[in-house]
Coordinates of C-alpha atoms in Angstrom, one line a residue:
Chain A
M109 CA 79.5 116.4 112.7
S110 CA 80.1 112.7 111.9
H111 CA 83.6 111.4 112.3
R112 CA 84.1 111.0 108.6
L113 CA 83.4 114.7 108.1
E114 CA 85.7 115.5 111.0
T115 CA 88.5 113.5 109.3
L116 CA 88.0 115.4 106.0
W117 CA 88.0 118.7 108.0
A118 CA 91.3 117.6 109.7
F119 CA 92.9 117.2 106.2
L120 CA 91.6 120.5 105.1
I121 CA 93.0 122.3 108.2
R122 CA 96.3 120.4 107.9
D123 CA 96.8 121.5 104.3
Y124 CA 95.6 125.1 105.0
Q125 CA 98.1 125.3 107.9
Q126 CA 100.9 123.9 105.7
E127 CA 100.1 126.2 102.7
T128 CA 99.9 129.3 104.7
S129 CA 103.2 128.6 106.4
Y130 CA 104.7 129.2 103.0
R131 CA 103.5 132.8 103.0
L132 CA 105.1 134.0 99.8
N133 CA 103.8 131.0 97.8
F134 CA 100.3 131.6 99.2
I135 CA 100.4 135.2 98.1
S136 CA 101.8 134.4 94.7
Q137 CA 99.1 131.8 94.1
W138 CA 96.4 134.3 94.6
S139 CA 98.1 137.1 92.6
A140 CA 98.5 134.7 89.7
I141 CA 94.7 134.6 89.4
V142 CA 94.6 138.3 88.6
L143 CA 97.4 138.0 86.1
N144 CA 95.9 135.1 84.4
I145 CA 92.5 136.7 83.9
L146 CA 94.3 139.8 82.4
V147 CA 96.0 137.6 79.9
W148 CA 92.7 136.0 78.8
Y149 CA 91.0 139.3 78.6
F150 CA 93.6 140.9 76.3
L151 CA 93.8 137.7 74.2
A152 CA 90.0 137.9 73.8
R153 CA 90.2 141.6 72.9
F154 CA 93.0 140.8 70.3
A155 CA 90.8 138.1 68.7
G156 CA 87.9 140.6 68.6
D157 CA 84.7 139.4 66.9
A158 CA 86.6 137.1 64.5
M159 CA 85.4 134.0 66.2
A160 CA 81.9 135.1 67.1
A161 CA 80.2 132.8 64.6
R162 CA 82.1 129.7 65.9
L163 CA 81.2 130.7 69.5
E164 CA 77.5 131.3 68.8
P165 CA 76.3 128.2 70.7
Y166 CA 78.2 129.5 73.8
G167 CA 77.1 133.1 73.8
G168 CA 79.5 134.4 71.2
D169 CA 81.9 136.1 73.6
F170 CA 85.5 134.7 73.4
F171 CA 86.6 136.0 76.9
S172 CA 83.7 134.2 78.6
F173 CA 84.4 131.1 76.5
L174 CA 88.0 131.1 77.6
L175 CA 87.3 131.8 81.3
V176 CA 84.9 128.9 81.6
G177 CA 87.3 126.7 79.7
V178 CA 90.3 127.4 81.8
A179 CA 88.3 127.2 85.0
L180 CA 87.0 123.7 84.2
W181 CA 90.4 122.6 82.9
G182 CA 91.7 123.6 86.3
Y183 CA 89.3 121.3 87.9
Q184 CA 90.5 118.4 85.7
S185 CA 94.1 119.2 86.4
T186 CA 93.4 119.3 90.2
A187 CA 91.5 116.0 90.0
V188 CA 94.2 114.3 87.9
N189 CA 97.2 115.7 89.8
S190 CA 96.1 116.1 93.3
L191 CA 96.1 112.6 94.7
R192 CA 99.2 111.7 92.7
G193 CA 101.0 114.7 94.1
R194 CA 99.9 114.1 97.7
I195 CA 101.0 110.5 97.6
R196 CA 104.4 111.5 96.1
E197 CA 104.7 114.3 98.7
A198 CA 103.9 111.8 101.5
Q199 CA 106.4 109.3 100.1
T200 CA 109.2 111.9 99.9
I201 CA 108.6 113.8 103.2
G202 CA 108.1 110.5 105.0
T203 CA 104.5 110.8 106.3
L204 CA 102.9 108.1 104.2
E205 CA 103.4 105.3 106.7
A206 CA 102.3 107.5 109.6
L207 CA 99.0 108.1 107.7
L208 CA 98.5 104.4 106.7
V209 CA 99.0 103.1 110.2
T210 CA 96.1 105.2 111.5
S211 CA 92.6 103.7 111.8
T212 CA 91.3 105.9 108.9
P213 CA 90.3 103.7 105.9
P214 CA 92.1 104.3 102.6
N215 CA 89.0 105.8 100.9
Q216 CA 88.8 108.6 103.4
L217 CA 92.6 109.1 103.1
I218 CA 92.1 109.6 99.3
V219 CA 89.3 112.1 99.6
G220 CA 90.9 113.9 102.5
S221 CA 94.2 114.2 100.8
T222 CA 92.7 115.9 97.7
L223 CA 90.1 118.1 99.5
Y224 CA 92.2 121.2 100.0
D225 CA 93.2 121.3 96.4
F226 CA 89.5 121.1 95.3
V227 CA 88.5 123.8 97.7
F228 CA 91.3 126.0 96.6
M229 CA 90.5 125.4 92.9
S230 CA 86.8 126.2 93.6
L231 CA 87.8 129.5 95.3
R232 CA 90.0 130.2 92.2
V233 CA 87.0 129.6 89.9
V234 CA 84.8 131.8 92.0
A235 CA 87.5 134.5 91.9
Y236 CA 87.7 134.2 88.1
L237 CA 84.0 134.5 87.8
V238 CA 83.7 137.4 90.2
L239 CA 86.6 139.3 88.7
G240 CA 85.4 138.6 85.2
F241 CA 81.9 139.7 86.1
V242 CA 82.9 142.9 87.9
F243 CA 85.8 144.1 85.8
F244 CA 85.8 142.4 82.4
D245 CA 82.2 142.2 81.2
L246 CA 81.6 138.5 81.8
D247 CA 78.0 138.0 80.9
L248 CA 76.3 135.6 83.4
E249 CA 72.8 137.0 83.2
Q250 CA 71.4 133.9 81.6
A251 CA 73.4 131.4 83.7
N252 CA 71.5 128.3 84.9
Y253 CA 73.5 127.9 88.2
V254 CA 71.6 124.7 89.3
A255 CA 72.4 123.0 86.0
S256 CA 76.0 124.2 86.2
M257 CA 76.4 122.7 89.6
V258 CA 75.1 119.3 88.4
V259 CA 77.6 119.5 85.5
L260 CA 80.3 120.4 88.0
V261 CA 79.5 117.5 90.3
L262 CA 79.4 114.9 87.5
S263 CA 82.6 116.3 86.0
I264 CA 84.5 116.1 89.3
A265 CA 83.3 112.5 89.8
A266 CA 84.6 111.6 86.3
F267 CA 87.8 113.5 86.8
M268 CA 88.4 112.0 90.2
G269 CA 88.2 108.5 88.7
I270 CA 91.2 109.6 86.5
G271 CA 92.9 111.1 89.4
I272 CA 92.6 108.0 91.7
M273 CA 93.9 105.9 88.8
A274 CA 96.9 108.3 88.6
G275 CA 97.4 107.8 92.3
A276 CA 97.4 104.0 92.0
F277 CA 100.1 104.3 89.3
T278 CA 102.1 106.6 91.6
M279 CA 101.8 104.1 94.4
I280 CA 103.4 101.4 92.2
F281 CA 105.7 103.2 89.7
K282 CA 106.4 106.4 91.8
K283 CA 106.9 108.6 88.8
G284 CA 105.8 108.8 85.2
D285 CA 102.3 107.5 85.3
P286 CA 100.7 107.2 81.9
V287 CA 97.2 108.3 83.1
T288 CA 98.3 111.8 83.9
W289 CA 100.2 112.0 80.6
V290 CA 97.3 111.0 78.5
F291 CA 94.6 113.2 80.1
T292 CA 96.7 116.3 80.7
T293 CA 98.4 116.1 77.3
L294 CA 95.2 115.5 75.3
A295 CA 92.8 117.7 77.2
V296 CA 94.2 121.0 75.9
P297 CA 94.4 120.2 72.1
L298 CA 91.3 118.0 71.9
G299 CA 89.1 118.9 74.8
G300 CA 88.0 122.3 73.7
V301 CA 89.7 124.4 76.5
F302 CA 90.8 127.3 74.3
Y303 CA 88.7 126.7 71.2
P304 CA 85.5 124.8 70.3
V305 CA 85.9 121.1 69.4
S306 CA 84.0 122.0 66.2
V307 CA 87.1 123.5 64.7
L308 CA 88.9 120.1 64.8
P309 CA 89.0 117.7 61.9
G310 CA 86.4 114.9 62.0
P311 CA 88.6 112.1 63.4
L312 CA 90.0 114.3 66.1
Q313 CA 86.5 115.4 67.1
W314 CA 85.6 111.7 67.4
L315 CA 88.7 111.2 69.6
A316 CA 87.8 114.3 71.7
N317 CA 84.5 112.6 72.6
L318 CA 86.5 110.0 74.5
L319 CA 87.7 112.6 77.0
P320 CA 85.4 113.6 79.9
V321 CA 86.6 117.1 79.8
T322 CA 85.1 117.6 76.3
H323 CA 81.6 116.8 77.6
S324 CA 82.2 118.7 80.8
L325 CA 83.2 121.9 78.9
E326 CA 80.4 121.6 76.4
A327 CA 77.8 121.3 79.2
M328 CA 79.3 123.9 81.5
R329 CA 79.6 126.6 78.8
R330 CA 76.1 126.0 77.6
T331 CA 74.5 126.1 81.1
L332 CA 76.6 129.0 82.4
L333 CA 76.8 131.2 79.3
E334 CA 73.6 130.3 77.5
G335 CA 71.4 129.3 80.4
A336 CA 70.7 125.8 78.9
S337 CA 68.6 123.5 80.9
L338 CA 69.6 120.0 82.1
A339 CA 67.5 118.5 79.3
E340 CA 69.3 120.6 76.7
V341 CA 72.7 119.3 77.8
A342 CA 71.5 115.8 78.5
P343 CA 73.8 114.1 75.9
S344 CA 76.9 115.6 77.7
L345 CA 75.5 114.7 81.1
K346 CA 74.9 111.1 80.0
A347 CA 78.4 110.9 78.7
L348 CA 79.8 112.3 82.0
A349 CA 77.7 109.9 84.0
V350 CA 79.0 107.0 82.1
F351 CA 82.5 108.1 82.6
A352 CA 81.9 108.6 86.3
L353 CA 80.2 105.2 86.7
I354 CA 83.0 103.4 85.0
L355 CA 86.0 105.3 86.1
F356 CA 85.2 106.0 89.8
P357 CA 84.6 102.4 91.1
T358 CA 87.3 101.0 88.8
S359 CA 89.8 103.6 90.1
L360 CA 89.0 102.8 93.7
F361 CA 89.5 99.1 93.1
L362 CA 92.8 99.8 91.3
F363 CA 93.9 102.0 94.2
R364 CA 93.2 99.4 96.8
Q365 CA 95.1 96.8 94.7
S366 CA 98.0 99.2 94.3
L367 CA 98.2 99.7 98.0
R368 CA 98.2 96.0 98.6
W369 CA 100.8 95.6 95.9
A370 CA 103.0 98.2 97.5
K371 CA 102.7 96.5 100.9
A372 CA 103.4 93.1 99.3
R373 CA 106.5 94.5 97.6
G374 CA 107.5 96.5 100.7
S375 CA 107.8 99.6 98.6
L376 CA 105.3 102.0 100.3
V377 CA 108.0 104.5 101.3
H378 CA 110.2 104.1 98.2
Y379 CA 110.3 107.1 96.0
Chain B
M133 CA 93.4 78.3 115.1
T134 CA 92.6 79.2 118.7
V135 CA 94.6 82.1 120.1
S136 CA 94.8 82.8 123.7
H137 CA 93.4 86.2 124.9
R138 CA 96.6 86.6 126.8
T139 CA 98.7 86.5 123.7
A140 CA 99.3 90.0 122.3
I141 CA 101.5 88.9 119.3
Q142 CA 101.7 85.5 117.7
V143 CA 104.1 85.0 114.8
E144 CA 104.5 81.7 113.1
D145 CA 107.0 80.8 110.4
L146 CA 107.1 84.3 109.1
H147 CA 108.9 84.9 105.9
R148 CA 109.5 88.2 104.0
S149 CA 111.4 88.5 100.8
Y150 CA 112.1 91.6 98.7
R151 CA 112.9 91.8 95.0
R152 CA 116.4 93.0 94.5
S153 CA 116.5 96.1 92.3
R154 CA 118.5 95.8 89.2
R155 CA 120.3 98.0 86.8
M156 CA 118.4 99.0 83.7
T157 CA 120.8 97.0 81.4
Q158 CA 120.3 93.9 83.5
A159 CA 116.6 94.3 83.5
L160 CA 116.5 94.6 79.7
L161 CA 118.9 91.7 79.1
H162 CA 117.2 89.3 81.5
P163 CA 113.6 90.6 81.9
M164 CA 112.3 87.4 83.4
Q165 CA 115.1 87.0 85.9
V166 CA 114.2 88.0 89.5
E167 CA 116.5 88.1 92.4
W168 CA 115.1 87.9 95.9
V169 CA 116.6 89.1 99.2
E170 CA 115.2 87.2 102.2
A171 CA 114.7 89.5 105.1
L172 CA 112.9 87.1 107.4
K173 CA 113.3 83.3 107.2
G174 CA 110.7 81.5 109.2
V175 CA 110.6 83.6 112.4
S176 CA 108.2 82.4 115.1
F177 CA 107.5 83.8 118.6
D178 CA 104.8 84.9 120.9
V179 CA 104.5 88.0 123.1
A180 CA 102.2 87.9 126.1
E181 CA 100.0 90.8 127.1
G182 CA 102.0 93.2 129.3
E183 CA 105.3 91.7 128.2
V184 CA 108.2 93.8 126.8
L185 CA 110.0 91.9 124.1
G186 CA 113.2 93.4 122.6
I187 CA 114.2 92.5 119.1
L188 CA 117.9 92.8 118.7
G189 CA 120.1 92.4 115.7
P190 CA 122.5 94.1 113.4
N191 CA 121.6 96.1 110.3
G192 CA 119.9 93.9 107.8
A193 CA 118.8 91.3 110.3
G194 CA 115.1 91.8 109.5
K195 CA 114.1 93.9 112.5
T196 CA 112.4 96.7 110.6
S197 CA 110.6 94.2 108.3
L198 CA 109.2 92.5 111.3
I199 CA 107.9 95.7 112.9
K200 CA 106.4 96.8 109.6
I201 CA 104.6 93.5 109.1
L202 CA 103.2 93.8 112.7
S203 CA 102.0 97.3 112.0
T204 CA 100.4 96.3 108.6
L205 CA 102.6 98.4 106.5
V206 CA 104.2 95.4 104.8
L207 CA 102.6 92.1 104.0
P208 CA 104.3 88.8 104.9
S209 CA 105.5 86.7 102.0
R210 CA 104.6 83.5 103.9
G211 CA 103.6 82.5 107.4
T212 CA 101.2 84.4 109.8
A213 CA 101.4 87.2 112.2
R214 CA 98.5 88.0 114.6
V215 CA 98.0 90.9 116.9
F216 CA 95.5 90.2 119.6
G217 CA 94.1 87.4 117.5
H218 CA 93.7 89.6 114.3
D219 CA 95.7 88.6 111.2
V220 CA 97.8 91.5 110.0
A221 CA 97.1 90.7 106.3
D222 CA 93.4 89.9 106.4
D223 CA 92.2 92.1 109.3
S224 CA 94.5 95.1 109.1
A225 CA 91.9 97.6 110.3
A226 CA 91.4 95.8 113.6
V227 CA 95.2 95.5 114.1
R228 CA 95.7 99.2 113.4
S229 CA 93.2 100.2 116.0
R230 CA 95.1 98.3 118.7
V231 CA 98.6 99.3 117.8
G232 CA 100.7 102.4 118.3
L233 CA 103.8 102.7 116.1
V234 CA 106.9 104.7 117.0
L235 CA 108.9 105.1 113.8
A236 CA 112.6 105.6 113.7
D237 CA 112.0 108.1 110.9
E238 CA 111.5 111.5 112.5
R239 CA 110.4 112.8 109.1
S240 CA 107.0 111.2 109.6
F241 CA 105.7 114.4 111.0
Y242 CA 104.7 117.7 109.3
W243 CA 107.7 119.8 110.1
R244 CA 106.0 123.2 109.4
L245 CA 103.1 122.5 111.8
T246 CA 103.4 122.8 115.5
V247 CA 103.5 119.8 117.8
R248 CA 99.9 120.4 118.9
Q249 CA 98.7 120.8 115.2
N250 CA 100.4 117.6 114.3
L251 CA 98.9 115.7 117.2
M252 CA 95.5 117.1 116.6
F253 CA 95.6 115.9 113.0
F254 CA 96.7 112.4 113.9
A255 CA 94.3 112.2 116.9
T256 CA 91.4 112.8 114.4
L257 CA 92.7 110.2 112.0
N258 CA 93.0 107.8 114.9
G259 CA 89.3 108.2 115.7
L260 CA 89.4 110.2 118.9
E261 CA 86.1 112.0 119.7
R262 CA 86.2 115.7 119.2
G263 CA 85.7 116.4 122.9
Q264 CA 88.5 114.2 123.9
R265 CA 91.3 115.3 121.6
A266 CA 92.6 118.5 123.2
G267 CA 92.6 116.9 126.7
R268 CA 94.3 113.8 125.5
I269 CA 97.0 115.7 123.7
E270 CA 97.7 117.8 126.8
E271 CA 97.8 114.7 129.0
L272 CA 100.3 113.0 126.6
L273 CA 102.4 116.1 126.2
E274 CA 102.6 116.2 130.0
T275 CA 103.4 112.5 130.2
V276 CA 106.3 112.8 127.7
D277 CA 107.4 116.0 129.3
A278 CA 107.0 118.1 126.1
Q279 CA 104.3 120.5 127.1
E280 CA 106.5 123.6 126.7
W281 CA 107.2 122.6 123.1
G282 CA 103.5 122.2 122.1
D283 CA 103.3 125.4 120.2
R284 CA 106.7 125.1 118.5
A285 CA 107.0 124.0 114.9
F286 CA 108.2 120.4 114.7
S287 CA 111.2 121.5 112.8
D288 CA 112.4 123.5 115.8
L289 CA 112.6 120.5 118.1
S290 CA 115.7 118.6 119.2
A291 CA 116.0 114.9 118.3
G292 CA 115.1 113.9 121.8
I293 CA 111.9 116.0 122.0
R294 CA 110.9 114.8 118.5
Q295 CA 111.2 111.2 119.7
R296 CA 109.0 112.1 122.8
V297 CA 106.4 113.6 120.5
A298 CA 106.5 110.4 118.3
L299 CA 105.8 108.4 121.5
A300 CA 102.9 110.8 122.3
R301 CA 101.5 110.3 118.8
A302 CA 101.7 106.5 119.1
M303 CA 99.7 106.6 122.4
L304 CA 97.0 108.9 121.1
N305 CA 94.4 106.1 120.8
D306 CA 95.7 104.4 124.0
P307 CA 96.8 101.3 122.1
A308 CA 97.3 98.1 124.0
L309 CA 100.5 97.3 122.0
L310 CA 103.3 99.7 121.2
L311 CA 105.7 98.9 118.4
M312 CA 108.9 100.9 118.7
D313 CA 111.5 101.0 115.9
E314 CA 114.8 102.1 117.5
P315 CA 113.3 104.8 119.6
T316 CA 116.6 106.0 120.9
N317 CA 118.4 105.9 117.6
S318 CA 119.2 109.5 117.1
L319 CA 119.5 110.5 120.8
D320 CA 122.6 111.4 122.8
P321 CA 123.4 109.0 125.6
H322 CA 121.8 111.1 128.3
A323 CA 118.6 111.6 126.3
A324 CA 118.5 107.9 125.4
E325 CA 118.9 106.9 129.1
S326 CA 116.2 109.3 130.1
L327 CA 113.8 107.9 127.4
R328 CA 114.6 104.3 128.4
S329 CA 113.7 105.1 132.0
W330 CA 110.5 106.7 130.9
I331 CA 109.5 103.8 128.8
H332 CA 110.1 101.4 131.7
E333 CA 108.5 103.4 134.4
E334 CA 105.6 105.0 132.5
L335 CA 104.7 102.5 129.8
V336 CA 105.6 99.2 131.4
D337 CA 105.3 99.7 135.2
R338 CA 102.5 102.3 135.3
R339 CA 100.4 101.6 132.2
G340 CA 101.1 97.9 131.7
K341 CA 101.5 98.2 127.9
T342 CA 102.7 95.4 125.8
L343 CA 105.9 96.5 124.0
L344 CA 107.9 95.3 121.1
L345 CA 111.1 97.2 121.0
V346 CA 113.3 96.9 118.0
T347 CA 116.9 98.0 118.7
H348 CA 120.5 97.3 117.8
D349 CA 121.6 98.3 121.3
A350 CA 122.1 95.2 123.5
G351 CA 122.4 97.3 126.7
E352 CA 119.1 99.0 125.9
A353 CA 117.4 95.7 125.3
A354 CA 118.7 94.2 128.5
E355 CA 117.7 97.2 130.5
V356 CA 114.1 97.6 129.2
C357 CA 112.9 94.1 128.1
D358 CA 111.6 91.1 129.8
R359 CA 112.7 88.8 127.0
I360 CA 114.9 89.3 124.0
G361 CA 114.8 87.9 120.6
I362 CA 118.0 88.1 118.6
L363 CA 117.7 88.2 114.8
K364 CA 120.6 87.2 112.6
R365 CA 120.2 87.3 108.8
G366 CA 116.4 86.8 109.1
R367 CA 116.5 84.0 111.6
M368 CA 115.7 84.2 115.3
V369 CA 118.8 82.7 116.8
F370 CA 117.8 83.3 120.4
L371 CA 114.6 84.0 122.3
G372 CA 114.6 84.3 126.0
T373 CA 115.8 86.3 129.0
P374 CA 119.3 87.7 129.3
S375 CA 120.1 85.1 132.0
Q376 CA 119.0 82.4 129.7
L377 CA 121.4 83.7 127.1
E378 CA 124.1 83.5 129.6
S379 CA 123.2 79.9 130.4
E380 CA 123.0 78.9 126.8
Q381 CA 126.4 80.5 126.1
G382 CA 127.9 78.6 129.1
R383 CA 128.9 81.8 130.7
A384 CA 126.8 81.8 133.9
A385 CA 128.9 79.2 135.6
G386 CA 132.0 81.5 135.8
H387 CA 133.9 82.9 138.8
R388 CA 136.7 85.3 139.0
L389 CA 139.3 84.5 141.7
R390 CA 142.4 86.2 143.1
V391 CA 144.8 83.6 144.3
T392 CA 148.4 83.4 145.6
G393 CA 150.9 80.5 145.6
W394 CA 150.5 79.5 142.0
T395 CA 152.3 76.3 141.1
D396 CA 152.6 74.3 137.9
G397 CA 149.9 71.6 137.3
V398 CA 147.0 73.6 138.8
A399 CA 145.2 73.9 135.5
A400 CA 145.8 70.2 134.7
A401 CA 144.5 69.1 138.2
L402 CA 141.4 71.2 137.7
A403 CA 140.9 69.8 134.2
E404 CA 140.9 66.3 135.7
A405 CA 138.0 67.4 137.8
G406 CA 136.3 68.7 134.7
L407 CA 136.9 72.4 135.4
H408 CA 138.6 74.9 133.2
L409 CA 140.8 77.7 134.4
R410 CA 142.2 80.8 132.6
V411 CA 144.9 83.1 133.9
C412 CA 143.8 86.7 133.4
D413 CA 146.9 88.7 134.5
S414 CA 149.1 88.7 131.5
G415 CA 152.0 90.6 133.1
A416 CA 152.6 88.5 136.1
G417 CA 154.5 85.2 135.7
A418 CA 152.5 82.2 136.7
N419 CA 155.3 80.8 138.9
T420 CA 156.2 84.0 140.8
G421 CA 153.9 83.3 143.7
V422 CA 152.4 86.8 143.6
E423 CA 148.7 87.4 143.7
L424 CA 147.1 86.3 140.4
E425 CA 143.7 86.8 138.9
V426 CA 142.1 83.7 137.3
E427 CA 138.8 82.8 135.7
L428 CA 137.3 79.5 136.7
D429 CA 134.5 78.0 134.6
A430 CA 132.7 76.5 137.6
S431 CA 129.2 76.8 138.9
D432 CA 128.4 77.6 142.6
S433 CA 128.0 73.8 143.2
D434 CA 131.3 73.0 141.7
L435 CA 133.2 75.6 143.7
T436 CA 133.8 73.3 146.8
E437 CA 135.5 70.8 144.6
A438 CA 137.5 73.5 142.8
F439 CA 138.6 75.0 146.1
G440 CA 139.7 71.6 147.3
V441 CA 141.9 71.1 144.2
L442 CA 143.4 74.6 144.6
A443 CA 144.1 73.9 148.4
R444 CA 145.8 70.6 147.6
K445 CA 148.1 72.4 145.1
G446 CA 148.9 75.0 147.8
L447 CA 147.0 77.9 146.4
R448 CA 145.2 80.4 148.7
V449 CA 142.1 82.0 147.4
Q450 CA 142.0 85.7 148.4
T451 CA 138.7 86.7 146.7
C452 CA 136.0 85.0 144.7
E453 CA 133.2 86.6 142.9
R454 CA 130.7 85.4 140.3
R455 CA 131.7 86.5 136.8
T456 CA 129.0 88.4 135.0
A457 CA 129.6 88.9 131.3
R458 CA 128.2 92.1 129.8
F459 CA 125.0 91.2 127.9
S460 CA 126.3 93.0 124.9
E461 CA 129.4 90.8 124.9
L462 CA 127.2 87.7 124.9
V463 CA 125.1 89.1 122.0
A464 CA 128.3 89.9 120.1
E465 CA 129.5 86.3 120.6
L466 CA 126.3 84.9 119.4
L467 CA 126.2 87.1 116.3
G468 CA 129.8 86.7 115.4
P469 CA 132.3 89.4 114.9
E470 CA 131.1 90.6 111.4
E471 CA 127.5 90.9 112.4
A472 CA 128.2 92.5 115.7
A473 CA 130.3 95.1 114.1
S474 CA 127.5 96.1 111.8

């Protein structure tokens, strides 16, 4: 294993050891998955077939639509909040300087710090899908898993760009970064997490296209629930690729600048 | 600029200023106004490889700013700082690979993890090969005498053991330079003494490390360090050995005498010879002829002349010993009463 991978593994182990040391919290996190899935199932049953026509492009089943929407929204939340939260945690518990004085470069510290949250989120998504498939009639027979993975990777790259920018703001302003506010506040009403974007008025649909999560949800639902090929979701993939290509390098540059700014101000450990 | 390979640290005209935080109303009323606090005002010094330099000073003198600049955690506002020839601002990765930092803040560990789990994490981040990590950790735990605490959560440790673990962490990558920010800060006197001895015997004598020790304890600095730099309000007001400080303060040339047969005019006669005498015993009258303790500001070479004056005035010298002021007193004199108190 290369040293870079070993460093990432060390972060993963550290966070696992920390999380499992809070036993009750660890148990409650997993039990929440079961409770959440029950809520969506009964919500879908309550809605019945009323929305079937609107959901036709995504297989027509509201429960499946909701499950994929919430799972992917979880990825965005993780990407946007993880680094910001880890930096804030390190500032307040006092480990930030100890990390920054090691010989590990900042880029690896970024990835390493967020890795556990992504792994945990992935396990949650797998749990949602397995529970949904086994107990709640989630229909994945037509799923194009390869295309879904491509969508997921591109989505995470785009989301991470937002997350690293949020981290850069936290490094400087400590609390109240606007990046998190914009993307977490707008994702739910505009991004199509709980309902298709097509139900929105025209101007809001146009605004929704400026959010990566909109394209991510569109492509993921179509590949996972309808078995769409990569060519069929090409417009969404292109949009995600553009977001990733712009946001990821820009955010890395901003993060390095924010780190240098905090060192120049002497405010690394302020919180 | 050419830097000697024997120079571990080279600091030139180092300045560090911080923006003073303001109340919201002040910031709104005067948005363009910025107030600065100068923590370091043109500090310069060198540290040779294998040397132990103590940086001494009261709170707010700029000690922590200096150590954070040298460990690349804070950038200089002006001036340069090099560690083994590498600029801390432009070549921070090279600096970090050669430096071990012992922070005063014991919160810099993961309290819910065990000592070994903490050290394993930081060993990986410091680039140790997988096959070396466990062995290196055991070696260091043995070195700092904390092996029995290895499987205990960091939160369960006493302040003294935490500080030893912090030292072990700083030495994981076997750095040539150790930067220590008040390592005995939270320790009781016995634990502090034990740690000082260990630093001297293990790090300095046995391993030949270069050390920069930041402290506000003059006794600690005198005990552990080869040279001492004294910071006062961001300026280096002294840099040298403790005996050099005594010389500069004019206190090395002192002797304490017990004399009998005191008569008037002794002090005046000595003054004519360019020597100053103070009577230490406050209770005894100077004319009673009883044994009296006096301090004479005279070097060894001046003693013969001083003794001659005393003999001519009829005084008999019972004992004479060289006066050695406590180092902490000299530092306090240099800093002034307000600074020394803080």
